[in-house]
PDB file of C-alpha atoms in Angstrom:
ATOM      1  CA  MET A1118     -16.514   5.411  -6.283  1.00 67.00           C
ATOM      2  CA  ILE A1119     -14.564   2.291  -7.158  1.00 73.00           C
ATOM      3  CA  THR A1120     -16.451  -0.290  -9.200  1.00 83.00           C
ATOM      4  CA  LEU A1121     -15.886  -4.002  -9.588  1.00 87.00           C
ATOM      5  CA  PHE A1122     -14.598  -3.374 -13.123  1.00 89.00           C
ATOM      6  CA  GLN A1123     -11.891  -1.067 -11.765  1.00 86.00           C
ATOM      7  CA  ILE A1124     -10.863  -3.595  -9.125  1.00 85.00           C
ATOM      8  CA  ARG A1125     -10.613  -6.340 -11.770  1.00 91.00           C
ATOM      9  CA  TRP A1126      -8.635  -4.009 -14.036  1.00 89.00           C
ATOM     10  CA  HIS A1127      -6.267  -3.158 -11.174  1.00 90.00           C
ATOM     11  CA  TRP A1128      -5.880  -6.846 -10.286  1.00 92.00           C
ATOM     12  CA  HIS A1129      -5.167  -7.735 -13.917  1.00 93.00           C
ATOM     13  CA  ASN A1130      -2.474  -5.062 -14.195  1.00 92.00           C
ATOM     14  CA  LEU A1131      -0.827  -6.219 -10.963  1.00 94.00           C
ATOM     15  CA  LYS A1132       0.166  -9.469 -12.652  1.00 93.00           C
ATOM     16  CA  GLY A1133       3.715 -10.266 -11.605  1.00 93.00           C
ATOM     17  CA  ARG A1134       3.461  -8.309  -8.341  1.00 95.00           C
ATOM     18  CA  ARG A1135       0.233  -9.657  -6.879  1.00 96.00           C
ATOM     19  CA  ALA A1136       2.076 -11.617  -4.196  1.00 97.00           C
ATOM     20  CA  LEU A1137       3.862  -8.449  -3.049  1.00 96.00           C
ATOM     21  CA  PHE A1138       0.588  -6.528  -3.000  1.00 97.00           C
ATOM     22  CA  ILE A1139      -1.175  -9.239  -0.958  1.00 97.00           C
ATOM     23  CA  THR A1140       1.841  -9.537   1.363  1.00 98.00           C
ATOM     24  CA  GLY A1141       1.744  -5.788   1.929  1.00 97.00           C
ATOM     25  CA  LEU A1142      -1.954  -5.870   2.790  1.00 97.00           C
ATOM     26  CA  ILE A1143      -1.464  -8.830   5.150  1.00 98.00           C
ATOM     27  CA  LEU A1144       1.418  -7.028   6.869  1.00 98.00           C
ATOM     28  CA  SER A1145      -0.845  -4.005   7.200  1.00 97.00           C
ATOM     29  CA  ALA A1146      -3.470  -6.065   9.021  1.00 97.00           C
ATOM     30  CA  VAL A1147      -0.854  -7.769  11.220  1.00 98.00           C
ATOM     31  CA  THR A1148       0.763  -4.498  12.254  1.00 97.00           C
ATOM     32  CA  MET A1149      -2.613  -2.977  13.064  1.00 97.00           C
ATOM     33  CA  VAL A1150      -3.418  -5.931  15.316  1.00 97.00           C
ATOM     34  CA  MET A1151      -0.017  -5.500  16.989  1.00 97.00           C
ATOM     35  CA  ILE A1152      -1.114  -2.052  18.192  1.00 96.00           C
ATOM     36  CA  ILE A1153      -3.077  -3.647  21.035  1.00 96.00           C
ATOM     37  CA  ILE A1154      -0.072  -5.507  22.474  1.00 97.00           C
ATOM     38  CA  ASN A1155       1.759  -2.581  24.120  1.00 96.00           C
ATOM     39  CA  PRO A1156      -1.315  -1.182  25.908  1.00 97.00           C
ATOM     40  CA  ARG A1157      -1.947  -4.649  27.334  1.00 97.00           C
ATOM     41  CA  LEU A1158       1.701  -4.885  28.434  1.00 96.00           C
ATOM     42  CA  THR A1159       1.381  -1.437  29.987  1.00 96.00           C
ATOM     43  CA  GLN A1160      -1.659  -2.636  31.924  1.00 96.00           C
ATOM     44  CA  ILE A1161       0.319  -5.637  33.197  1.00 94.00           C
ATOM     45  CA  LEU A1162       3.215  -3.329  34.069  1.00 94.00           C
ATOM     46  CA  ILE A1163       0.978  -1.056  36.132  1.00 94.00           C
ATOM     47  CA  ASP A1164      -1.072  -3.817  37.761  1.00 94.00           C
ATOM     48  CA  ASP A1165       1.706  -6.287  38.549  1.00 92.00           C
ATOM     49  CA  VAL A1166       4.874  -4.208  38.835  1.00 92.00           C
ATOM     50  CA  LEU A1167       3.791  -0.849  40.208  1.00 90.00           C
ATOM     51  CA  THR A1168       0.739  -1.882  42.234  1.00 91.00           C
ATOM     52  CA  ALA A1169       1.664  -5.434  43.326  1.00 91.00           C
ATOM     53  CA  GLY A1170       5.395  -4.733  43.637  1.00 87.00           C
ATOM     54  CA  LYS A1171       6.692  -7.561  41.405  1.00 90.00           C
ATOM     55  CA  THR A1172       9.800  -5.678  40.331  1.00 91.00           C
ATOM     56  CA  ASP A1173      11.353  -8.762  38.741  1.00 93.00           C
ATOM     57  CA  LEU A1174       8.883  -8.347  35.843  1.00 93.00           C
ATOM     58  CA  LEU A1175       9.894  -4.754  35.107  1.00 94.00           C
ATOM     59  CA  LEU A1176      12.873  -5.335  32.787  1.00 95.00           C
ATOM     60  CA  PRO A1177      11.344  -8.270  30.838  1.00 96.00           C
ATOM     61  CA  LEU A1178       8.139  -6.285  30.263  1.00 96.00           C
ATOM     62  CA  LEU A1179      10.034  -3.200  29.130  1.00 96.00           C
ATOM     63  CA  ALA A1180      12.218  -5.313  26.823  1.00 97.00           C
ATOM     64  CA  LEU A1181       9.119  -7.004  25.411  1.00 97.00           C
ATOM     65  CA  MET A1182       7.462  -3.638  24.826  1.00 97.00           C
ATOM     66  CA  CYS A1183      10.532  -2.373  22.966  1.00 98.00           C
ATOM     67  CA  GLY A1184      10.717  -5.605  20.961  1.00 98.00           C
ATOM     68  CA  VAL A1185       7.067  -5.380  19.967  1.00 98.00           C
ATOM     69  CA  GLN A1186       7.468  -1.785  18.847  1.00 98.00           C
ATOM     70  CA  LEU A1187      10.661  -2.544  16.927  1.00 98.00           C
ATOM     71  CA  SER A1188       9.137  -5.571  15.189  1.00 98.00           C
ATOM     72  CA  ARG A1189       5.992  -3.584  14.336  1.00 98.00           C
ATOM     73  CA  THR A1190       8.126  -0.816  12.842  1.00 98.00           C
ATOM     74  CA  LEU A1191      10.167  -3.285  10.774  1.00 98.00           C
ATOM     75  CA  LEU A1192       7.023  -5.057   9.548  1.00 98.00           C
ATOM     76  CA  ARG A1193       5.480  -1.709   8.648  1.00 98.00           C
ATOM     77  CA  TYR A1194       8.615  -0.835   6.670  1.00 98.00           C
ATOM     78  CA  ALA A1195       8.412  -4.174   4.832  1.00 98.00           C
ATOM     79  CA  MET A1196       4.736  -3.461   4.126  1.00 98.00           C
ATOM     80  CA  VAL A1197       5.536  -0.080   2.588  1.00 97.00           C
ATOM     81  CA  MET A1198       8.299  -1.602   0.454  1.00 97.00           C
ATOM     82  CA  CYS A1199       5.969  -4.336  -0.831  1.00 97.00           C
ATOM     83  CA  LEU A1200       3.209  -1.895  -1.712  1.00 97.00           C
ATOM     84  CA  GLU A1201       5.576   0.636  -3.278  1.00 96.00           C
ATOM     85  CA  SER A1202       7.193  -2.059  -5.404  1.00 96.00           C
ATOM     86  CA  ALA A1203       3.772  -3.231  -6.595  1.00 97.00           C
ATOM     87  CA  SER A1204       2.673   0.336  -7.313  1.00 96.00           C
ATOM     88  CA  GLN A1205       5.809   1.164  -9.280  1.00 95.00           C
ATOM     89  CA  HIS A1206       5.378  -2.031 -11.297  1.00 95.00           C
ATOM     90  CA  ILE A1207       1.768  -1.255 -12.218  1.00 95.00           C
ATOM     91  CA  VAL A1208       2.624   2.326 -13.180  1.00 93.00           C
ATOM     92  CA  LEU A1209       5.511   1.162 -15.366  1.00 93.00           C
ATOM     93  CA  LYS A1210       3.338  -1.439 -17.048  1.00 93.00           C
ATOM     94  CA  ILE A1211       0.499   0.979 -17.765  1.00 90.00           C
ATOM     95  CA  ARG A1212       2.829   3.790 -18.833  1.00 89.00           C
ATOM     96  CA  ARG A1213       4.503   1.470 -21.349  1.00 90.00           C
ATOM     97  CA  HIS A1214       1.098   0.502 -22.718  1.00 90.00           C
ATOM     98  CA  VAL A1215      -0.049   4.129 -22.983  1.00 87.00           C
ATOM     99  CA  PHE A1216       3.166   5.204 -24.731  1.00 87.00           C
ATOM    100  CA  HIS A1217       2.869   2.253 -27.095  1.00 91.00           C
ATOM    101  CA  VAL A1218      -0.666   3.316 -28.013  1.00 88.00           C
ATOM    102  CA  LEU A1219       0.348   6.956 -28.393  1.00 86.00           C
ATOM    103  CA  GLN A1220       3.302   6.112 -30.616  1.00 88.00           C
ATOM    104  CA  HIS A1221       1.094   4.217 -33.030  1.00 91.00           C
ATOM    105  CA  GLN A1222      -1.495   6.956 -33.523  1.00 89.00           C
ATOM    106  CA  ASP A1223      -1.810   8.816 -36.789  1.00 89.00           C
ATOM    107  CA  ALA A1224      -1.642  12.589 -37.282  1.00 86.00           C
ATOM    108  CA  PRO A1225      -5.431  13.266 -37.090  1.00 88.00           C
ATOM    109  CA  PHE A1226      -5.478  11.760 -33.598  1.00 89.00           C
ATOM    110  CA  TYR A1227      -3.075  14.436 -32.376  1.00 87.00           C
ATOM    111  CA  GLY A1228      -5.220  17.078 -34.087  1.00 87.00           C
ATOM    112  CA  MET A1229      -8.283  15.991 -32.076  1.00 90.00           C
ATOM    113  CA  TYR A1230      -6.653  15.984 -28.645  1.00 87.00           C
ATOM    114  CA  ARG A1231      -4.711  18.791 -27.037  1.00 87.00           C
ATOM    115  CA  THR A1232      -1.203  18.126 -25.831  1.00 84.00           C
ATOM    116  CA  GLY A1233      -2.143  19.038 -22.262  1.00 87.00           C
ATOM    117  CA  ASP A1234      -4.933  16.451 -22.212  1.00 85.00           C
ATOM    118  CA  LEU A1235      -2.564  13.750 -23.391  1.00 84.00           C
ATOM    119  CA  MET A1236       0.074  14.736 -20.835  1.00 84.00           C
ATOM    120  CA  THR A1237      -2.528  14.728 -18.069  1.00 83.00           C
ATOM    121  CA  ARG A1238      -3.501  11.211 -19.050  1.00 76.00           C
ATOM    122  CA  VAL A1239       0.105  10.055 -19.005  1.00 80.00           C
ATOM    123  CA  THR A1240       1.149  11.788 -15.763  1.00 81.00           C
ATOM    124  CA  GLY A1241      -1.796  12.601 -13.510  1.00 79.00           C
ATOM    125  CA  ASP A1242      -3.780   9.430 -14.021  1.00 80.00           C
ATOM    126  CA  MET A1243      -0.683   7.299 -13.480  1.00 86.00           C
ATOM    127  CA  ASP A1244      -0.043   8.999 -10.160  1.00 87.00           C
ATOM    128  CA  LEU A1245      -3.611   8.264  -9.079  1.00 87.00           C
ATOM    129  CA  ILE A1246      -3.117   4.560  -9.857  1.00 89.00           C
ATOM    130  CA  ARG A1247       0.144   4.509  -7.904  1.00 91.00           C
ATOM    131  CA  HIS A1248      -1.501   6.346  -5.017  1.00 92.00           C
ATOM    132  CA  TYR A1249      -4.319   3.812  -4.878  1.00 91.00           C
ATOM    133  CA  THR A1250      -1.939   0.846  -4.944  1.00 93.00           C
ATOM    134  CA  ALA A1251       0.578   2.173  -2.427  1.00 93.00           C
ATOM    135  CA  TRP A1252      -1.617   4.178  -0.054  1.00 94.00           C
ATOM    136  CA  ILE A1253      -5.390   3.884  -0.316  1.00 93.00           C
ATOM    137  CA  ALA A1254      -5.483   0.062  -0.375  1.00 93.00           C
ATOM    138  CA  PHE A1255      -3.570  -0.329   2.880  1.00 93.00           C
ATOM    139  CA  GLN A1256      -5.444   2.553   4.516  1.00 96.00           C
ATOM    140  CA  VAL A1257      -8.667   0.648   3.861  1.00 95.00           C
ATOM    141  CA  VAL A1258      -7.169  -2.487   5.428  1.00 96.00           C
ATOM    142  CA  ASP A1259      -5.884  -0.453   8.382  1.00 95.00           C
ATOM    143  CA  SER A1260      -9.275   1.142   8.934  1.00 96.00           C
ATOM    144  CA  VAL A1261     -11.162  -2.145   8.738  1.00 95.00           C
ATOM    145  CA  THR A1262      -8.677  -3.895  11.022  1.00 93.00           C
TER     146      THR A1262
END
């Protein structure tokens, strides 16, 4: 379970890429709201074009539906790029810090900890942080929206 301390820690380490992270989350919410546009246009298409016979609306509605889907796809791509950039930045920042700490340890430190434990800390934990920043955060926003 994520605690407030972990959220503050994550926010602190996002310094320099916070705007990208927030932009990605906003784009996530916007694209989720855009999901309801095409079903509504489909309803208008069926009610007004097929049932009422207003065939002059057919091409504009189809073009609008394609435009909505294309713009949603492009916004979703921009969202993924923003979140991936923020996640790569946070991983780089934390990895540099961890390597700096490891390089300045004395010999008894390396006698206390196994090499596999240190490598797990450097690789596995970093991937979890990147996964949270690039995937879990926007999935939460998507689900709430």
